[in-house]
């Protein structure tokens, strides 16, 4: 895979040119207050480089799932303000996506200006399954750049989506991978291709079905596969252990049995569980052996002995990929498992291991629990995209950037510049 990068675009010159950038600014909100600005901060290097070089920058991004209709609660207004603070320059917000206001503002941009289009998913064509509808929106987006525009893909969290602002617009303009996307691909390539051993993967989250493909892809390649979170209870049930009222995917039990049979020396499950009498922050809680979860009680975290055992193998690893919390970390009483595993990964990193936090809830947990972000080698901005990459799937938003279309191996891309 051969992809031109931001450095190639800057070398070609961007002064006076309009550059469309697809960023991932899908941040969590409490009303209009941004509770985690990590994705905004991650977008800054590419946007700053373009603006500083004299480009007229038009940013495309989404927030939430407005389902193709305008929803004031999902306006990018708070994002524009926070992005302006991060960039140290004013970011104007268009009142629409490709309408009269966006067109007028695009025409009025001067060198170094930054404009954010309103939530791209307010336009139903963005996520349409109809390629012609997406292409029509992409054409209107490309038209905002005038006759000498370019497209920079810098939203890694959306490159697994075949959407107008991610995929179709790249077909219409000279296209480049932004700093963030290039870095994410390089990191995941390091994890999947020739990772230093011992290498470990930590998977959590709620459903086995969400992680099955990545388990199948990675289990034959890694030395250790640690499983926690809600998904561990389906594996415990596959061992014939009672799981009480814990989250259970009964239709996946046989699949988990097969995985345990095939990868018994690789898969590590919790040996003790923090159980609760209800799903609440103040629920009564106690720690029990993994095989003794009482009827009517549910597992909400892994226990201290599990943390100790997991930490031992993680500290010995030279490469670690982590995706998914070990428990309901949002409730302080059930956050110790996630914290303990994260701290073990930080210790391994300090000892020279290469560690990747696979975005999504894992990245949120790092920030919620007040852990040092620089304690990990890399924190991804794209949970779903990271997992699909590790599964070996072709990601449309990366494939479309490829200037060597005959290449089909997503696990071994190279970049220019």
mmCIF file of C-alpha atoms in Angstrom:
data_model
loop_
_atom_site.group_PDB
_atom_site.id
_atom_site.type_symbol
_atom_site.label_atom_id
_atom_site.label_comp_id
_atom_site.label_asym_id
_atom_site.label_seq_id
_atom_site.Cartn_x
_atom_site.Cartn_y
_atom_site.Cartn_z
ATOM 1 C CA UNK A 1 0.000 0.000 0.000
ATOM 2 C CA UNK A 2 1.476 3.338 -1.098
ATOM 3 C CA UNK A 3 -0.119 6.421 0.407
ATOM 4 C CA UNK A 4 1.007 10.016 0.038
ATOM 5 C CA UNK A 5 1.158 11.883 3.329
ATOM 6 C CA UNK A 6 0.729 15.399 4.625
ATOM 7 C CA UNK A 7 4.452 15.957 4.162
ATOM 8 C CA UNK A 8 4.077 15.274 0.448
ATOM 9 C CA UNK A 9 1.290 17.832 0.230
ATOM 10 C CA UNK A 10 3.245 20.450 2.151
ATOM 11 C CA UNK A 11 6.251 19.847 -0.083
ATOM 12 C CA UNK A 12 4.057 20.420 -3.136
ATOM 13 C CA UNK A 13 2.878 23.694 -1.609
ATOM 14 C CA UNK A 14 -0.456 24.644 -0.077
ATOM 15 C CA UNK A 15 -0.243 28.425 0.211
ATOM 16 C CA UNK A 16 -3.402 29.921 -1.224
ATOM 17 C CA UNK A 17 -4.960 26.483 -1.827
ATOM 18 C CA UNK A 18 -8.121 25.218 -0.110
ATOM 19 C CA UNK A 19 -7.647 21.891 1.649
ATOM 20 C CA UNK A 20 -10.507 19.702 2.839
ATOM 21 C CA UNK A 21 -9.622 17.758 5.976
ATOM 22 C CA UNK A 22 -11.690 14.910 7.408
ATOM 23 C CA UNK A 23 -11.021 14.937 11.140
ATOM 24 C CA UNK A 24 -12.486 12.824 13.917
ATOM 25 C CA UNK A 25 -13.913 15.319 16.401
ATOM 26 C CA UNK A 26 -16.602 13.029 17.794
ATOM 27 C CA UNK A 27 -16.074 13.908 21.443
ATOM 28 C CA UNK A 28 -18.322 13.115 24.415
ATOM 29 C CA UNK A 29 -20.551 15.943 25.619
ATOM 30 C CA UNK A 30 -22.365 16.700 28.836
ATOM 31 C CA UNK A 31 -24.869 19.193 27.476
ATOM 32 C CA UNK A 32 -22.534 21.585 25.669
ATOM 33 C CA UNK A 33 -19.505 20.750 27.804
ATOM 34 C CA UNK A 34 -16.830 18.544 26.240
ATOM 35 C CA UNK A 35 -15.846 15.908 28.798
ATOM 36 C CA UNK A 36 -12.891 14.439 26.875
ATOM 37 C CA UNK A 37 -11.136 16.551 24.247
ATOM 38 C CA UNK A 38 -8.604 13.882 23.279
ATOM 39 C CA UNK A 39 -9.744 13.608 19.670
ATOM 40 C CA UNK A 40 -9.729 17.371 19.219
ATOM 41 C CA UNK A 41 -6.188 17.610 20.540
ATOM 42 C CA UNK A 42 -5.102 14.753 18.278
ATOM 43 C CA UNK A 43 -6.341 16.663 15.222
ATOM 44 C CA UNK A 44 -4.209 19.730 15.934
ATOM 45 C CA UNK A 45 -0.862 18.747 14.314
ATOM 46 C CA UNK A 46 -2.322 18.291 10.833
ATOM 47 C CA UNK A 47 -4.569 21.359 10.975
ATOM 48 C CA UNK A 48 -1.826 23.564 12.388
ATOM 49 C CA UNK A 49 0.677 22.435 9.773
ATOM 50 C CA UNK A 50 -1.723 23.284 6.948
ATOM 51 C CA UNK A 51 -2.815 26.645 8.342
ATOM 52 C CA UNK A 52 0.755 27.647 9.192
ATOM 53 C CA UNK A 53 1.765 26.834 5.610
ATOM 54 C CA UNK A 54 -0.889 29.217 4.267
ATOM 55 C CA UNK A 55 -3.648 26.795 3.315
ATOM 56 C CA UNK A 56 -7.307 27.692 3.563
ATOM 57 C CA UNK A 57 -8.496 24.825 5.722
ATOM 58 C CA UNK A 58 -12.022 23.406 5.660
ATOM 59 C CA UNK A 59 -12.631 20.755 8.311
ATOM 60 C CA UNK A 60 -15.283 18.053 8.031
ATOM 61 C CA UNK A 61 -16.360 16.101 11.108
ATOM 62 C CA UNK A 62 -19.355 14.496 12.772
ATOM 63 C CA UNK A 63 -20.743 14.422 16.286
ATOM 64 C CA UNK A 64 -22.983 11.637 17.536
ATOM 65 C CA UNK A 65 -25.620 9.992 15.392
ATOM 66 C CA UNK A 66 -28.081 12.597 14.109
ATOM 67 C CA UNK A 67 -29.440 10.134 11.512
ATOM 68 C CA UNK A 68 -29.311 12.515 8.595
ATOM 69 C CA UNK A 69 -31.299 15.341 10.166
ATOM 70 C CA UNK A 70 -30.334 18.588 11.857
ATOM 71 C CA UNK A 71 -30.196 18.158 15.630
ATOM 72 C CA UNK A 72 -29.175 21.303 17.549
ATOM 73 C CA UNK A 73 -27.995 19.159 20.455
ATOM 74 C CA UNK A 74 -25.362 17.677 18.123
ATOM 75 C CA UNK A 75 -24.111 20.936 16.635
ATOM 76 C CA UNK A 76 -20.349 21.247 16.362
ATOM 77 C CA UNK A 77 -20.442 24.691 18.008
ATOM 78 C CA UNK A 78 -18.747 23.508 21.251
ATOM 79 C CA UNK A 79 -16.178 21.653 19.175
ATOM 80 C CA UNK A 80 -15.366 24.713 17.073
ATOM 81 C CA UNK A 81 -14.708 26.746 20.210
ATOM 82 C CA UNK A 82 -12.496 24.068 21.775
ATOM 83 C CA UNK A 83 -10.663 23.461 18.497
ATOM 84 C CA UNK A 84 -9.942 27.183 18.230
ATOM 85 C CA UNK A 85 -8.428 27.126 21.717
ATOM 86 C CA UNK A 86 -6.271 24.125 20.822
ATOM 87 C CA UNK A 87 -5.082 25.675 17.561
ATOM 88 C CA UNK A 88 -4.563 29.119 19.032
ATOM 89 C CA UNK A 89 -6.546 30.650 16.182
ATOM 90 C CA UNK A 90 -10.180 31.447 15.439
ATOM 91 C CA UNK A 91 -12.190 28.615 13.911
ATOM 92 C CA UNK A 92 -15.348 29.742 12.190
ATOM 93 C CA UNK A 93 -18.319 27.392 12.095
ATOM 94 C CA UNK A 94 -20.523 27.188 9.015
ATOM 95 C CA UNK A 95 -24.243 27.097 9.698
ATOM 96 C CA UNK A 96 -24.693 24.188 7.293
ATOM 97 C CA UNK A 97 -22.745 21.412 5.570
ATOM 98 C CA UNK A 98 -22.603 22.426 1.908
ATOM 99 C CA UNK A 99 -25.323 25.070 1.832
ATOM 100 C CA UNK A 100 -25.308 28.798 1.224
ATOM 101 C CA UNK A 101 -23.415 29.669 4.409
ATOM 102 C CA UNK A 102 -20.706 27.053 3.875
ATOM 103 C CA UNK A 103 -20.251 28.164 0.270
ATOM 104 C CA UNK A 104 -20.039 31.851 1.181
ATOM 105 C CA UNK A 105 -17.575 31.221 3.997
ATOM 106 C CA UNK A 106 -15.422 28.994 1.779
ATOM 107 C CA UNK A 107 -15.201 31.723 -0.843
ATOM 108 C CA UNK A 108 -14.229 34.245 1.830
ATOM 109 C CA UNK A 109 -11.396 32.252 3.390
ATOM 110 C CA UNK A 110 -7.945 33.775 3.343
ATOM 111 C CA UNK A 111 -4.585 32.053 3.718
ATOM 112 C CA UNK A 112 -4.256 30.421 7.140
ATOM 113 C CA UNK A 113 -7.982 30.500 7.916
ATOM 114 C CA UNK A 114 -9.726 27.474 9.413
ATOM 115 C CA UNK A 115 -13.427 26.747 8.938
ATOM 116 C CA UNK A 116 -15.405 23.862 10.395
ATOM 117 C CA UNK A 117 -18.462 22.692 8.474
ATOM 118 C CA UNK A 118 -21.510 21.891 10.579
ATOM 119 C CA UNK A 119 -21.987 18.246 11.571
ATOM 120 C CA UNK A 120 -21.424 16.315 8.330
ATOM 121 C CA UNK A 121 -24.003 13.720 9.363
ATOM 122 C CA UNK A 122 -26.745 16.353 9.324
ATOM 123 C CA UNK A 123 -26.731 15.582 5.588
ATOM 124 C CA UNK A 124 -28.324 12.151 5.037
ATOM 125 C CA UNK A 125 -26.129 11.534 2.016
ATOM 126 C CA UNK A 126 -23.019 11.234 4.199
ATOM 127 C CA UNK A 127 -23.918 7.778 5.464
ATOM 128 C CA UNK A 128 -26.165 6.697 2.581
ATOM 129 C CA UNK A 129 -25.860 3.152 1.237
ATOM 130 C CA UNK A 130 -26.544 4.624 -2.203
ATOM 131 C CA UNK A 131 -23.180 5.329 -3.844
ATOM 132 C CA UNK A 132 -24.721 7.941 -6.141
ATOM 133 C CA UNK A 133 -26.098 9.919 -3.200
ATOM 134 C CA UNK A 134 -22.736 9.838 -1.421
ATOM 135 C CA UNK A 135 -20.971 10.861 -4.626
ATOM 136 C CA UNK A 136 -23.281 13.845 -5.012
ATOM 137 C CA UNK A 137 -22.410 15.114 -1.535
ATOM 138 C CA UNK A 138 -18.728 14.440 -2.170
ATOM 139 C CA UNK A 139 -18.949 16.539 -5.320
ATOM 140 C CA UNK A 140 -20.420 19.460 -3.402
ATOM 141 C CA UNK A 141 -17.732 19.140 -0.732
ATOM 142 C CA UNK A 142 -14.972 19.063 -3.344
ATOM 143 C CA UNK A 143 -16.490 22.114 -5.036
ATOM 144 C CA UNK A 144 -15.840 24.134 -1.864
ATOM 145 C CA UNK A 145 -12.104 23.912 -2.617
ATOM 146 C CA UNK A 146 -12.268 25.649 -5.994
ATOM 147 C CA UNK A 147 -10.021 24.453 -8.793
ATOM 148 C CA UNK A 148 -6.801 23.597 -6.955
ATOM 149 C CA UNK A 149 -7.936 21.804 -3.812
ATOM 150 C CA UNK A 150 -6.752 18.737 -1.963
ATOM 151 C CA UNK A 151 -8.138 16.248 0.534
ATOM 152 C CA UNK A 152 -6.420 15.129 3.733
ATOM 153 C CA UNK A 153 -7.763 12.124 5.621
ATOM 154 C CA UNK A 154 -6.960 12.617 9.297
ATOM 155 C CA UNK A 155 -9.894 10.969 11.064
ATOM 156 C CA UNK A 156 -8.628 7.484 11.849
ATOM 157 C CA UNK A 157 -11.747 6.738 13.877
ATOM 158 C CA UNK A 158 -13.827 6.782 10.677
ATOM 159 C CA UNK A 159 -11.545 5.191 8.065
ATOM 160 C CA UNK A 160 -13.469 1.924 8.371
ATOM 161 C CA UNK A 161 -16.575 3.717 7.092
ATOM 162 C CA UNK A 162 -17.465 4.026 3.406
ATOM 163 C CA UNK A 163 -18.933 7.507 3.755
ATOM 164 C CA UNK A 164 -18.949 10.593 1.557
ATOM 165 C CA UNK A 165 -16.486 12.676 3.588
ATOM 166 C CA UNK A 166 -14.178 9.717 4.208
ATOM 167 C CA UNK A 167 -14.233 7.692 1.001
ATOM 168 C CA UNK A 168 -16.042 9.320 -1.907
ATOM 169 C CA UNK A 169 -14.446 12.762 -1.685
ATOM 170 C CA UNK A 170 -10.988 11.173 -1.864
ATOM 171 C CA UNK A 171 -11.853 9.981 -5.371
ATOM 172 C CA UNK A 172 -12.390 13.556 -6.526
ATOM 173 C CA UNK A 173 -9.336 15.366 -5.170
ATOM 174 C CA UNK A 174 -5.613 14.752 -4.773
ATOM 175 C CA UNK A 175 -5.575 12.805 -1.512
ATOM 176 C CA UNK A 176 -3.186 12.428 1.391
ATOM 177 C CA UNK A 177 -2.995 10.787 4.804
ATOM 178 C CA UNK A 178 -2.794 13.272 7.639
ATOM 179 C CA UNK A 179 -0.314 13.071 10.493
ATOM 180 C CA UNK A 180 -2.739 11.196 12.731
ATOM 181 C CA UNK A 181 -3.835 8.589 10.190
ATOM 182 C CA UNK A 182 -0.246 7.921 9.088
ATOM 183 C CA UNK A 183 0.853 7.510 12.701
ATOM 184 C CA UNK A 184 -2.032 5.183 13.537
ATOM 185 C CA UNK A 185 -1.289 2.952 10.557
ATOM 186 C CA UNK A 186 2.412 2.814 11.416
ATOM 187 C CA UNK A 187 1.600 1.843 15.004
ATOM 188 C CA UNK A 188 -0.846 -0.900 14.049
ATOM 189 C CA UNK A 189 1.575 -2.218 11.462
ATOM 190 C CA UNK A 190 4.144 -2.516 14.260
ATOM 191 C CA UNK A 191 1.631 -4.452 16.376
ATOM 192 C CA UNK A 192 0.607 -6.862 13.610
ATOM 193 C CA UNK A 193 3.802 -7.312 11.665
ATOM 194 C CA UNK A 194 6.930 -8.525 13.408
ATOM 195 C CA UNK A 195 5.984 -7.348 16.901
ATOM 196 C CA UNK A 196 8.678 -7.916 19.493
ATOM 197 C CA UNK A 197 7.924 -10.914 21.683
ATOM 198 C CA UNK A 198 6.555 -11.849 24.083
ATOM 199 C CA UNK A 199 3.513 -10.021 22.756
ATOM 200 C CA UNK A 200 0.238 -9.715 24.628
ATOM 201 C CA UNK A 201 -3.274 -8.595 23.765
ATOM 202 C CA UNK A 202 -5.782 -7.473 26.404
ATOM 203 C CA UNK A 203 -9.434 -7.521 25.371
ATOM 204 C CA UNK A 204 -12.400 -6.357 27.407
ATOM 205 C CA UNK A 205 -15.774 -4.852 26.746
ATOM 206 C CA UNK A 206 -19.210 -6.338 26.867
ATOM 207 C CA UNK A 207 -19.723 -8.806 24.008
ATOM 208 C CA UNK A 208 -17.675 -11.694 22.664
ATOM 209 C CA UNK A 209 -19.369 -11.232 19.299
ATOM 210 C CA UNK A 210 -17.852 -7.739 18.990
ATOM 211 C CA UNK A 211 -14.329 -9.100 19.435
ATOM 212 C CA UNK A 212 -14.631 -12.583 17.911
ATOM 213 C CA UNK A 213 -12.957 -11.707 14.610
ATOM 214 C CA UNK A 214 -9.993 -10.044 16.296
ATOM 215 C CA UNK A 215 -9.622 -12.996 18.697
ATOM 216 C CA UNK A 216 -9.579 -15.387 15.735
ATOM 217 C CA UNK A 217 -7.043 -13.191 13.935
ATOM 218 C CA UNK A 218 -4.675 -12.607 16.849
ATOM 219 C CA UNK A 219 -4.827 -15.747 18.995
ATOM 220 C CA UNK A 220 -2.573 -17.736 16.622
ATOM 221 C CA UNK A 221 -0.013 -14.903 16.566
ATOM 222 C CA UNK A 222 0.322 -13.746 20.174
ATOM 223 C CA UNK A 223 1.852 -15.251 23.284
ATOM 224 C CA UNK A 224 -0.835 -14.044 25.692
ATOM 225 C CA UNK A 225 -4.484 -13.113 25.219
ATOM 226 C CA UNK A 226 -6.030 -11.662 28.375
ATOM 227 C CA UNK A 227 -9.828 -11.525 28.449
ATOM 228 C CA UNK A 228 -11.801 -9.457 30.941
ATOM 229 C CA UNK A 229 -14.833 -7.211 30.992
ATOM 230 C CA UNK A 230 -18.351 -8.423 30.349
ATOM 231 C CA UNK A 231 -17.186 -10.753 27.606
ATOM 232 C CA UNK A 232 -15.263 -12.933 30.069
ATOM 233 C CA UNK A 233 -18.487 -14.398 31.483
ATOM 234 C CA UNK A 234 -19.356 -16.159 28.251
ATOM 235 C CA UNK A 235 -15.905 -17.749 28.367
ATOM 236 C CA UNK A 236 -16.398 -18.735 32.021
ATOM 237 C CA UNK A 237 -19.757 -20.261 31.112
ATOM 238 C CA UNK A 238 -18.001 -22.181 28.346
ATOM 239 C CA UNK A 239 -15.885 -23.751 31.084
ATOM 240 C CA UNK A 240 -19.071 -24.843 32.809
ATOM 241 C CA UNK A 241 -18.847 -22.238 35.580
ATOM 242 C CA UNK A 242 -21.920 -20.411 36.988
ATOM 243 C CA UNK A 243 -22.084 -16.719 36.080
ATOM 244 C CA UNK A 244 -25.188 -15.640 38.026
ATOM 245 C CA UNK A 245 -26.844 -12.619 36.427
ATOM 246 C CA UNK A 246 -23.648 -11.513 34.669
ATOM 247 C CA UNK A 247 -23.706 -10.491 31.024
ATOM 248 C CA UNK A 248 -23.882 -13.687 28.988
ATOM 249 C CA UNK A 249 -24.140 -14.381 25.267
ATOM 250 C CA UNK A 250 -25.541 -17.893 25.347
ATOM 251 C CA UNK A 251 -25.345 -18.212 21.578
ATOM 252 C CA UNK A 252 -21.573 -17.704 21.797
ATOM 253 C CA UNK A 253 -20.824 -20.346 24.463
ATOM 254 C CA UNK A 254 -19.967 -23.084 21.968
ATOM 255 C CA UNK A 255 -17.729 -20.679 20.051
ATOM 256 C CA UNK A 256 -15.899 -19.825 23.259
ATOM 257 C CA UNK A 257 -15.482 -23.528 24.056
ATOM 258 C CA UNK A 258 -13.832 -23.994 20.685
ATOM 259 C CA UNK A 259 -11.510 -21.028 21.246
ATOM 260 C CA UNK A 260 -10.528 -22.326 24.680
ATOM 261 C CA UNK A 261 -9.803 -25.756 23.222
ATOM 262 C CA UNK A 262 -7.661 -24.377 20.426
ATOM 263 C CA UNK A 263 -5.827 -21.681 22.395
ATOM 264 C CA UNK A 264 -5.752 -23.030 25.934
ATOM 265 C CA UNK A 265 -2.112 -22.021 26.356
ATOM 266 C CA UNK A 266 -2.747 -18.459 25.117
ATOM 267 C CA UNK A 267 -6.085 -17.347 26.593
ATOM 268 C CA UNK A 268 -6.059 -16.092 30.194
ATOM 269 C CA UNK A 269 -9.367 -15.664 32.050
ATOM 270 C CA UNK A 270 -10.073 -14.072 35.453
ATOM 271 C CA UNK A 271 -9.736 -16.316 38.506
ATOM 272 C CA UNK A 272 -11.825 -14.047 40.752
ATOM 273 C CA UNK A 273 -14.656 -11.615 40.127
ATOM 274 C CA UNK A 274 -16.047 -8.540 41.890
ATOM 275 C CA UNK A 275 -19.792 -9.199 41.966
ATOM 276 C CA UNK A 276 -22.667 -6.888 42.812
ATOM 277 C CA UNK A 277 -26.319 -7.297 43.708
ATOM 278 C CA UNK A 278 -27.291 -4.771 41.028
ATOM 279 C CA UNK A 279 -25.936 -2.548 38.304
ATOM 280 C CA UNK A 280 -25.344 0.634 40.287
ATOM 281 C CA UNK A 281 -22.427 2.660 41.592
ATOM 282 C CA UNK A 282 -23.520 2.040 45.193
ATOM 283 C CA UNK A 283 -24.482 -1.629 44.788
ATOM 284 C CA UNK A 284 -23.362 -4.076 47.452
ATOM 285 C CA UNK A 285 -20.157 -5.707 46.225
ATOM 286 C CA UNK A 286 -17.878 -8.579 47.165
ATOM 287 C CA UNK A 287 -15.105 -10.618 45.559
ATOM 288 C CA UNK A 288 -15.649 -14.310 44.848
ATOM 289 C CA UNK A 289 -13.753 -17.027 42.968
ATOM 290 C CA UNK A 290 -14.632 -17.103 39.273
ATOM 291 C CA UNK A 291 -16.505 -20.371 39.733
ATOM 292 C CA UNK A 292 -18.639 -19.185 42.655
ATOM 293 C CA UNK A 293 -20.723 -16.283 41.381
ATOM 294 C CA UNK A 294 -23.999 -16.477 43.332
ATOM 295 C CA UNK A 295 -27.392 -16.625 41.658
ATOM 296 C CA UNK A 296 -28.832 -13.141 41.254
ATOM 297 C CA UNK A 297 -25.429 -11.440 41.446
ATOM 298 C CA UNK A 298 -23.551 -10.010 38.476
ATOM 299 C CA UNK A 299 -19.859 -9.604 37.788
ATOM 300 C CA UNK A 300 -18.873 -5.968 37.290
ATOM 301 C CA UNK A 301 -15.072 -6.175 37.560
ATOM 302 C CA UNK A 302 -12.211 -8.631 37.776
ATOM 303 C CA UNK A 303 -10.804 -9.326 41.245
ATOM 304 C CA UNK A 304 -7.455 -8.470 42.824
ATOM 305 C CA UNK A 305 -5.954 -11.918 42.242
ATOM 306 C CA UNK A 306 -6.871 -11.741 38.557
ATOM 307 C CA UNK A 307 -5.221 -8.325 38.336
ATOM 308 C CA UNK A 308 -2.091 -9.750 39.955
ATOM 309 C CA UNK A 309 -1.921 -12.690 37.544
ATOM 310 C CA UNK A 310 -2.647 -10.587 34.478
ATOM 311 C CA UNK A 311 -0.115 -7.972 35.581
ATOM 312 C CA UNK A 312 2.611 -10.597 35.859
ATOM 313 C CA UNK A 313 2.316 -11.651 32.220
ATOM 314 C CA UNK A 314 1.856 -8.087 30.979
ATOM 315 C CA UNK A 315 4.938 -6.791 32.759
ATOM 316 C CA UNK A 316 6.954 -9.460 30.976
ATOM 317 C CA UNK A 317 5.612 -8.537 27.526
ATOM 318 C CA UNK A 318 7.541 -6.494 24.974
ATOM 319 C CA UNK A 319 4.478 -5.584 22.897
ATOM 320 C CA UNK A 320 0.999 -4.956 24.345
ATOM 321 C CA UNK A 321 -2.266 -4.058 22.621
ATOM 322 C CA UNK A 322 -5.212 -3.204 24.886
ATOM 323 C CA UNK A 323 -8.809 -2.724 23.796
ATOM 324 C CA UNK A 324 -11.680 -2.772 26.273
ATOM 325 C CA UNK A 325 -11.983 -2.177 30.042
ATOM 326 C CA UNK A 326 -11.863 -4.976 32.592
ATOM 327 C CA UNK A 327 -15.021 -3.828 34.353
ATOM 328 C CA UNK A 328 -17.485 -0.999 34.791
ATOM 329 C CA UNK A 329 -14.751 1.560 35.359
ATOM 330 C CA UNK A 330 -17.256 4.422 35.351
ATOM 331 C CA UNK A 331 -18.310 3.223 38.839
ATOM 332 C CA UNK A 332 -15.399 3.768 41.223
ATOM 333 C CA UNK A 333 -16.199 0.599 43.157
ATOM 334 C CA UNK A 334 -15.688 -1.454 40.002
ATOM 335 C CA UNK A 335 -12.722 0.382 38.475
ATOM 336 C CA UNK A 336 -9.813 -1.367 40.216
ATOM 337 C CA UNK A 337 -9.469 -4.104 37.593
ATOM 338 C CA UNK A 338 -9.141 -1.683 34.702
ATOM 339 C CA UNK A 339 -6.778 0.515 36.698
ATOM 340 C CA UNK A 340 -4.591 -2.418 37.744
ATOM 341 C CA UNK A 341 -4.230 -3.797 34.236
ATOM 342 C CA UNK A 342 -3.532 -0.321 32.833
ATOM 343 C CA UNK A 343 -0.870 0.297 35.459
ATOM 344 C CA UNK A 344 0.788 -3.012 34.589
ATOM 345 C CA UNK A 345 0.916 -1.941 30.935
ATOM 346 C CA UNK A 346 2.419 1.398 31.980
ATOM 347 C CA UNK A 347 5.083 -0.469 33.981
ATOM 348 C CA UNK A 348 5.878 -2.660 30.983
ATOM 349 C CA UNK A 349 6.146 0.446 28.801
ATOM 350 C CA UNK A 350 8.532 2.082 31.255
ATOM 351 C CA UNK A 351 10.642 -1.071 31.004
ATOM 352 C CA UNK A 352 10.865 -0.726 27.231
ATOM 353 C CA UNK A 353 7.753 -2.448 25.928
ATOM 354 C CA UNK A 354 5.754 -1.001 23.028
ATOM 355 C CA UNK A 355 2.154 -0.452 24.147
ATOM 356 C CA UNK A 356 -0.967 0.582 22.263
ATOM 357 C CA UNK A 357 -4.301 1.571 23.784
ATOM 358 C CA UNK A 358 -6.847 0.716 21.120
ATOM 359 C CA UNK A 359 -9.111 3.733 21.450
ATOM 360 C CA UNK A 360 -12.771 3.692 22.451
ATOM 361 C CA UNK A 361 -13.585 2.868 26.055
ATOM 362 C CA UNK A 362 -9.957 2.002 26.830
ATOM 363 C CA UNK A 363 -8.791 5.499 25.957
ATOM 364 C CA UNK A 364 -11.708 6.940 27.930
ATOM 365 C CA UNK A 365 -10.738 4.797 30.914
ATOM 366 C CA UNK A 366 -7.163 6.103 30.847
ATOM 367 C CA UNK A 367 -8.430 9.666 31.097
ATOM 368 C CA UNK A 368 -11.306 8.976 33.505
ATOM 369 C CA UNK A 369 -9.003 7.166 35.927
ATOM 370 C CA UNK A 370 -6.413 9.930 35.757
ATOM 371 C CA UNK A 371 -3.667 7.725 34.357
ATOM 372 C CA UNK A 372 -0.701 9.302 32.578
ATOM 373 C CA UNK A 373 -1.359 9.241 28.847
ATOM 374 C CA UNK A 374 2.358 9.396 28.149
ATOM 375 C CA UNK A 375 2.729 6.167 30.098
ATOM 376 C CA UNK A 376 1.661 4.320 26.941
ATOM 377 C CA UNK A 377 3.521 4.290 23.644
ATOM 378 C CA UNK A 378 0.372 5.210 21.711
ATOM 379 C CA UNK A 379 -3.292 5.885 22.429
ATOM 380 C CA UNK A 380 -5.391 5.316 19.342
ATOM 381 C CA UNK A 381 -8.298 7.569 18.430
ATOM 382 C CA UNK A 382 -10.212 4.793 16.674
ATOM 383 C CA UNK A 383 -11.466 1.781 18.582
ATOM 384 C CA UNK A 384 -13.552 0.213 15.818
ATOM 385 C CA UNK A 385 -11.041 1.094 13.108
ATOM 386 C CA UNK A 386 -8.185 -0.369 15.154
ATOM 387 C CA UNK A 387 -10.020 -3.647 15.646
ATOM 388 C CA UNK A 388 -10.979 -3.980 11.990
ATOM 389 C CA UNK A 389 -7.392 -3.281 10.973
ATOM 390 C CA UNK A 390 -6.147 -5.985 13.349
ATOM 391 C CA UNK A 391 -8.742 -8.386 11.916
ATOM 392 C CA UNK A 392 -7.126 -7.888 8.529
ATOM 393 C CA UNK A 393 -10.115 -6.174 6.980
ATOM 394 C CA UNK A 394 -9.696 -3.642 4.204
ATOM 395 C CA UNK A 395 -10.605 -0.205 5.556
ATOM 396 C CA UNK A 396 -12.336 1.832 2.817
ATOM 397 C CA UNK A 397 -10.954 5.157 4.025
ATOM 398 C CA UNK A 398 -7.400 3.820 3.760
ATOM 399 C CA UNK A 399 -7.869 1.803 0.589
ATOM 400 C CA UNK A 400 -9.115 4.862 -1.300
ATOM 401 C CA UNK A 401 -5.896 6.717 -0.465
ATOM 402 C CA UNK A 402 -3.807 3.969 -2.035
ATOM 403 C CA UNK A 403 -2.013 5.104 -5.185
ATOM 404 C CA UNK A 404 -1.170 1.484 -6.001
ATOM 405 C CA UNK A 405 -4.692 -0.013 -6.367
ATOM 406 C CA UNK A 406 -3.401 -3.510 -7.053
ATOM 407 C CA UNK A 407 -2.226 -3.772 -3.436
ATOM 408 C CA UNK A 408 -4.767 -5.462 -1.155
ATOM 409 C CA UNK A 409 -2.849 -6.176 2.036
ATOM 410 C CA UNK A 410 -4.103 -3.853 4.766
ATOM 411 C CA UNK A 411 -1.658 -5.235 7.306
ATOM 412 C CA UNK A 412 1.458 -4.066 5.498
ATOM 413 C CA UNK A 413 0.996 -0.503 4.225
ATOM 414 C CA UNK A 414 3.838 1.867 3.532
ATOM 415 C CA UNK A 415 3.708 5.622 3.369
ATOM 416 C CA UNK A 416 5.623 8.163 1.397
ATOM 417 C CA UNK A 417 7.027 11.361 2.824
#
